[in-house]
PDB file of C-alpha atoms in Angstrom:
ATOM      1  CA  UNK Q 369     -19.739 -14.210   2.906  1.00 78.00           C
ATOM      2  CA  UNK Q 370     -16.100 -15.322   3.440  1.00 89.00           C
ATOM      3  CA  UNK Q 371     -13.892 -13.997   6.228  1.00 94.00           C
ATOM      4  CA  UNK Q 372     -11.922 -11.317   4.486  1.00 98.00           C
ATOM      5  CA  UNK Q 373      -8.467  -9.950   5.317  1.00 97.00           C
ATOM      6  CA  UNK Q 374      -9.387  -6.909   3.203  1.00 98.00           C
ATOM      7  CA  UNK Q 375     -12.650  -5.477   1.843  1.00 98.00           C
ATOM      8  CA  UNK Q 376     -12.816  -2.261  -0.107  1.00 98.00           C
ATOM      9  CA  UNK Q 377     -15.739  -0.548  -1.945  1.00 98.00           C
ATOM     10  CA  UNK Q 378     -16.471   2.254  -4.397  1.00 96.00           C
ATOM     11  CA  UNK Q 379     -19.803   3.443  -5.746  1.00 95.00           C
ATOM     12  CA  UNK Q 380     -20.297   0.336  -7.917  1.00 97.00           C
ATOM     13  CA  UNK Q 381     -18.236  -2.557  -6.590  1.00 98.00           C
ATOM     14  CA  UNK Q 382     -16.780  -4.245  -3.572  1.00 98.00           C
ATOM     15  CA  UNK Q 383     -13.585  -6.374  -3.526  1.00 98.00           C
ATOM     16  CA  UNK Q 384     -12.709  -8.838  -0.833  1.00 98.00           C
ATOM     17  CA  UNK Q 385      -9.431 -10.812  -0.374  1.00 98.00           C
ATOM     18  CA  UNK Q 386      -9.067 -13.974   1.687  1.00 97.00           C
ATOM     19  CA  UNK Q 387      -5.434 -14.559   0.817  1.00 96.00           C
ATOM     20  CA  UNK Q 388      -6.074 -17.312  -1.717  1.00 96.00           C
ATOM     21  CA  UNK Q 389      -9.190 -15.902  -3.442  1.00 98.00           C
ATOM     22  CA  UNK Q 390     -10.297 -12.465  -4.701  1.00 98.00           C
ATOM     23  CA  UNK Q 391     -14.080 -11.811  -4.710  1.00 98.00           C
ATOM     24  CA  UNK Q 392     -15.866  -9.092  -6.649  1.00 98.00           C
ATOM     25  CA  UNK Q 393     -19.385  -8.017  -5.633  1.00 98.00           C
ATOM     26  CA  UNK Q 394     -21.791  -5.410  -6.978  1.00 97.00           C
ATOM     27  CA  UNK Q 395     -23.149  -2.590  -4.807  1.00 95.00           C
ATOM     28  CA  UNK Q 396     -26.022  -4.876  -3.676  1.00 96.00           C
ATOM     29  CA  UNK Q 397     -23.664  -7.582  -2.473  1.00 95.00           C
ATOM     30  CA  UNK Q 398     -24.191 -10.030  -5.311  1.00 97.00           C
ATOM     31  CA  UNK Q 399     -21.078 -11.955  -6.242  1.00 98.00           C
ATOM     32  CA  UNK Q 400     -19.857 -11.126  -9.752  1.00 98.00           C
ATOM     33  CA  UNK Q 401     -16.569 -12.990  -9.941  1.00 98.00           C
ATOM     34  CA  UNK Q 402     -13.921 -14.801  -8.006  1.00 97.00           C
ATOM     35  CA  UNK Q 403     -10.240 -15.198  -8.890  1.00 98.00           C
ATOM     36  CA  UNK Q 404      -7.461 -17.494  -7.702  1.00 97.00           C
ATOM     37  CA  UNK Q 405      -4.458 -16.107  -9.603  1.00 97.00           C
ATOM     38  CA  UNK Q 406      -2.375 -15.214  -6.554  1.00 95.00           C
ATOM     39  CA  UNK Q 407      -1.449 -16.685  -3.196  1.00 94.00           C
ATOM     40  CA  UNK Q 408      -0.985 -14.525  -0.128  1.00 95.00           C
ATOM     41  CA  UNK Q 409      -3.170 -11.904  -1.844  1.00 95.00           C
ATOM     42  CA  UNK Q 410      -4.387  -9.548   0.895  1.00 96.00           C
ATOM     43  CA  UNK Q 411      -4.604  -5.992  -0.479  1.00 97.00           C
ATOM     44  CA  UNK Q 412      -6.629  -4.668  -3.418  1.00 98.00           C
ATOM     45  CA  UNK Q 413      -7.037  -1.125  -4.773  1.00 98.00           C
ATOM     46  CA  UNK Q 414      -9.291   0.479  -7.319  1.00 98.00           C
ATOM     47  CA  UNK Q 415      -7.629   2.519 -10.081  1.00 98.00           C
ATOM     48  CA  UNK Q 416      -9.043   6.035 -10.373  1.00 97.00           C
ATOM     49  CA  UNK Q 417     -10.373   6.914 -13.832  1.00 93.00           C
ATOM     50  CA  UNK Q 418     -10.307   3.335 -15.011  1.00 96.00           C
ATOM     51  CA  UNK Q 419     -12.581   0.363 -14.426  1.00 97.00           C
ATOM     52  CA  UNK Q 420      -9.769  -1.843 -13.117  1.00 98.00           C
ATOM     53  CA  UNK Q 421      -8.283  -2.838  -9.862  1.00 98.00           C
ATOM     54  CA  UNK Q 422      -4.915  -4.212  -8.661  1.00 98.00           C
ATOM     55  CA  UNK Q 423      -4.145  -6.801  -6.030  1.00 98.00           C
ATOM     56  CA  UNK Q 424      -0.859  -7.098  -4.232  1.00 97.00           C
ATOM     57  CA  UNK Q 425       0.422 -10.302  -2.715  1.00 96.00           C
ATOM     58  CA  UNK Q 426       2.995 -10.592  -0.002  1.00 94.00           C
ATOM     59  CA  UNK Q 427       5.191 -12.905  -2.126  1.00 92.00           C
ATOM     60  CA  UNK Q 428       6.117 -10.156  -4.588  1.00 93.00           C
ATOM     61  CA  UNK Q 429       3.344 -10.387  -7.215  1.00 95.00           C
ATOM     62  CA  UNK Q 430       0.765  -8.014  -8.645  1.00 97.00           C
ATOM     63  CA  UNK Q 431      -2.379  -8.852 -10.587  1.00 97.00           C
ATOM     64  CA  UNK Q 432      -4.519  -6.340 -12.573  1.00 98.00           C
ATOM     65  CA  UNK Q 433      -8.222  -7.176 -13.246  1.00 98.00           C
ATOM     66  CA  UNK Q 434     -10.823  -5.639 -15.566  1.00 98.00           C
ATOM     67  CA  UNK Q 435     -14.127  -4.788 -13.899  1.00 98.00           C
ATOM     68  CA  UNK Q 436     -15.739  -4.435 -17.294  1.00 97.00           C
ATOM     69  CA  UNK Q 437     -14.898  -7.918 -18.435  1.00 97.00           C
ATOM     70  CA  UNK Q 438     -14.354  -9.482 -14.985  1.00 98.00           C
ATOM     71  CA  UNK Q 439     -11.083 -11.091 -15.985  1.00 98.00           C
ATOM     72  CA  UNK Q 440      -7.372 -11.078 -15.223  1.00 98.00           C
ATOM     73  CA  UNK Q 441      -5.551  -8.567 -17.454  1.00 97.00           C
ATOM     74  CA  UNK Q 442      -2.028  -9.052 -16.239  1.00 96.00           C
ATOM     75  CA  UNK Q 443       0.085 -10.729 -13.535  1.00 96.00           C
ATOM     76  CA  UNK Q 444       3.548  -9.587 -12.641  1.00 95.00           C
ATOM     77  CA  UNK Q 445       6.271 -10.846 -10.315  1.00 95.00           C
ATOM     78  CA  UNK Q 446       8.182  -7.749  -9.241  1.00 94.00           C
ATOM     79  CA  UNK Q 447      10.483  -9.346  -6.690  1.00 91.00           C
ATOM     80  CA  UNK Q 448      12.071 -12.735  -6.044  1.00 86.00           C
ATOM     81  CA  UNK Q 449      13.148 -12.164  -2.492  1.00 82.00           C
ATOM     82  CA  UNK Q 450      11.441 -14.015   0.379  1.00 68.00           C
ATOM     83  CA  UNK Q 451      10.876 -10.825   2.364  1.00 71.00           C
ATOM     84  CA  UNK Q 452       7.231 -10.139   3.188  1.00 84.00           C
ATOM     85  CA  UNK Q 453       5.873  -7.665   0.600  1.00 91.00           C
ATOM     86  CA  UNK Q 454       3.248  -6.002   2.723  1.00 92.00           C
ATOM     87  CA  UNK Q 455       4.179  -2.337   2.286  1.00 95.00           C
ATOM     88  CA  UNK Q 456       2.034   0.375   0.748  1.00 97.00           C
ATOM     89  CA  UNK Q 457       1.135   1.098  -2.877  1.00 98.00           C
ATOM     90  CA  UNK Q 458      -1.075   3.623  -4.681  1.00 98.00           C
ATOM     91  CA  UNK Q 459      -2.114   5.058  -8.021  1.00 98.00           C
ATOM     92  CA  UNK Q 460      -1.552   8.541  -9.223  1.00 98.00           C
ATOM     93  CA  UNK Q 461      -4.649  10.650  -9.110  1.00 97.00           C
ATOM     94  CA  UNK Q 462      -5.284  10.280 -12.869  1.00 97.00           C
ATOM     95  CA  UNK Q 463      -4.599   6.497 -12.676  1.00 97.00           C
ATOM     96  CA  UNK Q 464      -1.872   6.601 -15.237  1.00 97.00           C
ATOM     97  CA  UNK Q 465       0.903   5.533 -12.786  1.00 98.00           C
ATOM     98  CA  UNK Q 466       1.252   2.911 -10.085  1.00 98.00           C
ATOM     99  CA  UNK Q 467       3.616   3.361  -7.138  1.00 98.00           C
ATOM    100  CA  UNK Q 468       4.694   0.229  -5.236  1.00 98.00           C
ATOM    101  CA  UNK Q 469       6.983  -0.030  -2.271  1.00 97.00           C
ATOM    102  CA  UNK Q 470       9.047  -3.167  -2.835  1.00 95.00           C
ATOM    103  CA  UNK Q 471      11.730  -5.285  -1.192  1.00 92.00           C
ATOM    104  CA  UNK Q 472      14.529  -6.769  -3.215  1.00 87.00           C
ATOM    105  CA  UNK Q 473      17.807  -8.400  -2.304  1.00 76.00           C
ATOM    106  CA  UNK Q 474      18.728  -7.875   0.467  1.00 67.00           C
ATOM    107  CA  UNK Q 475      15.180  -8.292   1.728  1.00 62.00           C
ATOM    108  CA  UNK Q 476      15.343  -5.679   4.406  1.00 67.00           C
ATOM    109  CA  UNK Q 477      16.114  -2.995   1.829  1.00 80.00           C
ATOM    110  CA  UNK Q 478      13.066  -1.154   0.460  1.00 92.00           C
ATOM    111  CA  UNK Q 479      12.628   0.850  -2.688  1.00 95.00           C
ATOM    112  CA  UNK Q 480       9.874   2.629  -4.607  1.00 97.00           C
ATOM    113  CA  UNK Q 481       9.002   1.405  -8.100  1.00 97.00           C
ATOM    114  CA  UNK Q 482       6.935   3.444 -10.523  1.00 98.00           C
ATOM    115  CA  UNK Q 483       4.984   1.706 -13.215  1.00 98.00           C
ATOM    116  CA  UNK Q 484       2.807   2.879 -16.086  1.00 97.00           C
ATOM    117  CA  UNK Q 485      -0.571   1.381 -15.208  1.00 96.00           C
ATOM    118  CA  UNK Q 486      -1.157   0.353 -18.779  1.00 93.00           C
ATOM    119  CA  UNK Q 487       0.984  -2.819 -19.221  1.00 92.00           C
ATOM    120  CA  UNK Q 488       2.634  -2.463 -15.809  1.00 94.00           C
ATOM    121  CA  UNK Q 489       5.901  -1.323 -17.348  1.00 94.00           C
ATOM    122  CA  UNK Q 490       8.344  -0.244 -14.635  1.00 96.00           C
ATOM    123  CA  UNK Q 491       9.708   3.168 -15.642  1.00 96.00           C
ATOM    124  CA  UNK Q 492      11.647   4.123 -12.506  1.00 96.00           C
ATOM    125  CA  UNK Q 493      13.046   2.615  -9.319  1.00 96.00           C
ATOM    126  CA  UNK Q 494      13.986   4.969  -6.437  1.00 97.00           C
ATOM    127  CA  UNK Q 495      15.932   4.663  -3.245  1.00 96.00           C
ATOM    128  CA  UNK Q 496      17.202   1.055  -3.822  1.00 90.00           C
ATOM    129  CA  UNK Q 497      20.755   2.110  -3.010  1.00 89.00           C
ATOM    130  CA  UNK Q 498      19.871   3.857   0.259  1.00 91.00           C
ATOM    131  CA  UNK Q 499      19.907   1.046   2.909  1.00 89.00           C
ATOM    132  CA  UNK Q 500      19.371   3.499   5.795  1.00 93.00           C
ATOM    133  CA  UNK Q 501      16.028   4.477   4.349  1.00 95.00           C
ATOM    134  CA  UNK Q 502      13.052   2.280   4.995  1.00 95.00           C
ATOM    135  CA  UNK Q 503       9.701   3.017   3.256  1.00 96.00           C
ATOM    136  CA  UNK Q 504       6.408   1.681   4.633  1.00 96.00           C
ATOM    137  CA  UNK Q 505       3.553   3.486   2.968  1.00 98.00           C
ATOM    138  CA  UNK Q 506       2.779   5.736   0.088  1.00 98.00           C
ATOM    139  CA  UNK Q 507      -0.501   7.585  -0.758  1.00 98.00           C
ATOM    140  CA  UNK Q 508      -1.785  10.080  -3.238  1.00 97.00           C
ATOM    141  CA  UNK Q 509      -3.717  13.080  -1.993  1.00 95.00           C
ATOM    142  CA  UNK Q 510      -7.106  13.018  -3.760  1.00 91.00           C
ATOM    143  CA  UNK Q 511      -7.431  16.785  -3.727  1.00 92.00           C
ATOM    144  CA  UNK Q 512      -3.874  17.927  -4.734  1.00 94.00           C
ATOM    145  CA  UNK Q 513      -2.599  14.846  -6.515  1.00 96.00           C
ATOM    146  CA  UNK Q 514       0.606  15.093  -4.442  1.00 97.00           C
ATOM    147  CA  UNK Q 515       2.361  11.926  -3.233  1.00 98.00           C
ATOM    148  CA  UNK Q 516       3.371  11.414   0.374  1.00 98.00           C
ATOM    149  CA  UNK Q 517       5.320   8.623   2.037  1.00 98.00           C
ATOM    150  CA  UNK Q 518       5.774   7.278   5.504  1.00 98.00           C
ATOM    151  CA  UNK Q 519       9.049   5.593   6.551  1.00 97.00           C
ATOM    152  CA  UNK Q 520      11.980   5.600   8.961  1.00 97.00           C
ATOM    153  CA  UNK Q 521      15.646   6.027   8.968  1.00 96.00           C
ATOM    154  CA  UNK Q 522      18.133   3.534  10.498  1.00 94.00           C
ATOM    155  CA  UNK Q 523      21.042   4.646  12.612  1.00 93.00           C
ATOM    156  CA  UNK Q 524      24.598   3.450  12.238  1.00 91.00           C
ATOM    157  CA  UNK Q 525      23.779   0.161  13.932  1.00 91.00           C
ATOM    158  CA  UNK Q 526      20.955  -0.551  11.520  1.00 87.00           C
ATOM    159  CA  UNK Q 527      18.024  -0.050  13.929  1.00 91.00           C
ATOM    160  CA  UNK Q 528      15.281   2.572  14.127  1.00 95.00           C
ATOM    161  CA  UNK Q 529      16.594   6.187  14.415  1.00 96.00           C
ATOM    162  CA  UNK Q 530      13.585   8.262  13.585  1.00 97.00           C
ATOM    163  CA  UNK Q 531      10.376   8.016  11.676  1.00 97.00           C
ATOM    164  CA  UNK Q 532       9.272  10.556   9.106  1.00 97.00           C
ATOM    165  CA  UNK Q 533       6.509  11.660   6.714  1.00 97.00           C
ATOM    166  CA  UNK Q 534       7.598  13.386   3.523  1.00 97.00           C
ATOM    167  CA  UNK Q 535       6.431  14.504   0.144  1.00 97.00           C
ATOM    168  CA  UNK Q 536       7.731  12.838  -2.964  1.00 97.00           C
ATOM    169  CA  UNK Q 537       8.640  15.476  -5.520  1.00 95.00           C
ATOM    170  CA  UNK Q 538      10.773  15.097  -8.551  1.00 90.00           C
ATOM    171  CA  UNK Q 539      12.210  11.704  -7.532  1.00 90.00           C
ATOM    172  CA  UNK Q 540      13.288  12.806  -4.062  1.00 95.00           C
ATOM    173  CA  UNK Q 541      11.798  13.141  -0.583  1.00 96.00           C
ATOM    174  CA  UNK Q 542      11.062  16.763   0.389  1.00 96.00           C
ATOM    175  CA  UNK Q 543       9.567  18.476   3.478  1.00 95.00           C
ATOM    176  CA  UNK Q 544      10.783  15.550   5.595  1.00 96.00           C
ATOM    177  CA  UNK Q 545       9.121  15.767   9.037  1.00 96.00           C
ATOM    178  CA  UNK Q 546      10.493  13.620  11.856  1.00 96.00           C
ATOM    179  CA  UNK Q 547       8.207  11.459  13.859  1.00 95.00           C
ATOM    180  CA  UNK Q 548       8.947   9.740  17.222  1.00 96.00           C
ATOM    181  CA  UNK Q 549       8.797   5.979  17.397  1.00 95.00           C
ATOM    182  CA  UNK Q 550       5.455   5.645  19.210  1.00 94.00           C
ATOM    183  CA  UNK Q 551       3.642   7.998  16.753  1.00 94.00           C
ATOM    184  CA  UNK Q 552       5.296   6.358  13.786  1.00 96.00           C
ATOM    185  CA  UNK Q 553       4.153   2.875  14.907  1.00 94.00           C
ATOM    186  CA  UNK Q 554       0.678   4.124  15.428  1.00 94.00           C
ATOM    187  CA  UNK Q 555       0.512   5.681  11.959  1.00 96.00           C
ATOM    188  CA  UNK Q 556       2.064   2.670  10.303  1.00 95.00           C
ATOM    189  CA  UNK Q 557      -0.520   0.379  12.003  1.00 95.00           C
ATOM    190  CA  UNK Q 558      -3.334   2.657  10.974  1.00 96.00           C
ATOM    191  CA  UNK Q 559      -2.278   2.861   7.332  1.00 96.00           C
ATOM    192  CA  UNK Q 560      -2.045  -0.962   7.032  1.00 96.00           C
ATOM    193  CA  UNK Q 561      -5.559  -1.222   8.368  1.00 96.00           C
ATOM    194  CA  UNK Q 562      -6.713   1.465   5.981  1.00 96.00           C
ATOM    195  CA  UNK Q 563      -5.293  -0.368   2.960  1.00 97.00           C
ATOM    196  CA  UNK Q 564      -7.308  -3.474   4.035  1.00 97.00           C
ATOM    197  CA  UNK Q 565     -10.506  -1.539   4.605  1.00 97.00           C
ATOM    198  CA  UNK Q 566     -10.487  -1.932   8.403  1.00 96.00           C
ATOM    199  CA  UNK Q 567     -11.891  -5.424   8.382  1.00 97.00           C
ATOM    200  CA  UNK Q 568     -12.388  -7.254  11.637  1.00 95.00           C
ATOM    201  CA  UNK Q 569      -9.892  -9.901  10.598  1.00 96.00           C
ATOM    202  CA  UNK Q 570      -7.223  -7.301   9.881  1.00 96.00           C
ATOM    203  CA  UNK Q 571      -7.945  -5.587  13.203  1.00 94.00           C
ATOM    204  CA  UNK Q 572      -7.538  -8.816  15.100  1.00 93.00           C
ATOM    205  CA  UNK Q 573      -3.965  -9.183  13.730  1.00 93.00           C
ATOM    206  CA  UNK Q 574      -3.011  -5.475  14.077  1.00 94.00           C
ATOM    207  CA  UNK Q 575      -0.596  -3.941  16.459  1.00 90.00           C
ATOM    208  CA  UNK Q 576      -3.579  -2.143  18.117  1.00 92.00           C
ATOM    209  CA  UNK Q 577      -5.176  -5.482  19.133  1.00 86.00           C
ATOM    210  CA  UNK Q 578      -1.986  -6.762  20.761  1.00 83.00           C
ATOM    211  CA  UNK Q 579      -1.390  -3.468  22.599  1.00 85.00           C
ATOM    212  CA  UNK Q 580      -4.972  -3.347  23.847  1.00 84.00           C
ATOM    213  CA  UNK Q 581      -5.765  -0.106  22.034  1.00 86.00           C
ATOM    214  CA  UNK Q 582      -9.423   0.752  21.665  1.00 83.00           C
ATOM    215  CA  UNK Q 583      -9.771   0.715  17.844  1.00 82.00           C
ATOM    216  CA  UNK Q 584     -13.043   2.563  18.072  1.00 81.00           C
ATOM    217  CA  UNK Q 585     -10.925   5.591  19.023  1.00 79.00           C
ATOM    218  CA  UNK Q 586      -8.849   5.471  15.738  1.00 84.00           C
ATOM    219  CA  UNK Q 587      -9.030   8.817  13.964  1.00 84.00           C
ATOM    220  CA  UNK Q 588      -8.392   9.422  10.300  1.00 89.00           C
ATOM    221  CA  UNK Q 589      -4.752  10.078   9.466  1.00 90.00           C
ATOM    222  CA  UNK Q 590      -3.550  11.799   6.268  1.00 93.00           C
ATOM    223  CA  UNK Q 591       0.142  11.916   5.703  1.00 95.00           C
ATOM    224  CA  UNK Q 592      -0.201  15.397   4.102  1.00 94.00           C
ATOM    225  CA  UNK Q 593      -1.436  16.663   7.503  1.00 93.00           C
ATOM    226  CA  UNK Q 594       1.737  15.543   9.239  1.00 92.00           C
ATOM    227  CA  UNK Q 595       4.389  17.228   7.228  1.00 87.00           C
ATOM    228  CA  UNK Q 596       5.661  20.743   7.216  1.00 70.00           C
ATOM    229  CA  UNK Q 597       4.338  22.786   4.362  1.00 62.00           C
ATOM    230  CA  UNK Q 598       7.659  24.202   3.175  1.00 59.00           C
ATOM    231  CA  UNK Q 599      11.150  22.789   2.766  1.00 55.00           C
ATOM    232  CA  UNK Q 600      13.436  23.545   5.777  1.00 50.00           C
ATOM    233  CA  UNK Q 601      16.169  26.060   4.905  1.00 44.00           C
TER     234      UNK Q 601
END
């Protein structure tokens, strides 16, 4: 089996990404398909409620594949900037919407785009005009269906001021909870490994490897557990 940057599974399939090739396996490990539609393709995700999956590349492209027909459904270039597009993404709990953290011009400026999963039509783009706000990760709580984000704010000099976890509600960030730099870096590193399925290759290039952290001690982190339950007065 190839050396994968990412490898994720559900009850029926496994998907592995090498960067240049996307492999699909059945639950017994038999190869069902391989795709070469993207370069720098490192992170896949299954869509809940639909037999499809999406792959995000770091050069600003998305590809959607059918698991029923084992074929490419659609490919989209969502950004033309050279900035590395390695931030988080997720589906809504019902699979109808796809949320993608993106970088446009200027490349250090992040935003959140919301797409209808069917057809990948972008219906909204949030926070593009807020250069002090930097988004890193977004996830959907499987139990509540709520959306939560991880990011940080820049100070007046443009460098890290404070990290935060927050809920995304009605197009704005609510229940913003500040996080100190060390904790923020730890959570950011964990969430990137989580997206990639904690493969050995991803671990070797993670911040934990270079800091000498024992990755056997990594505990599960949910963004919903980090934030305050009510909006501050």
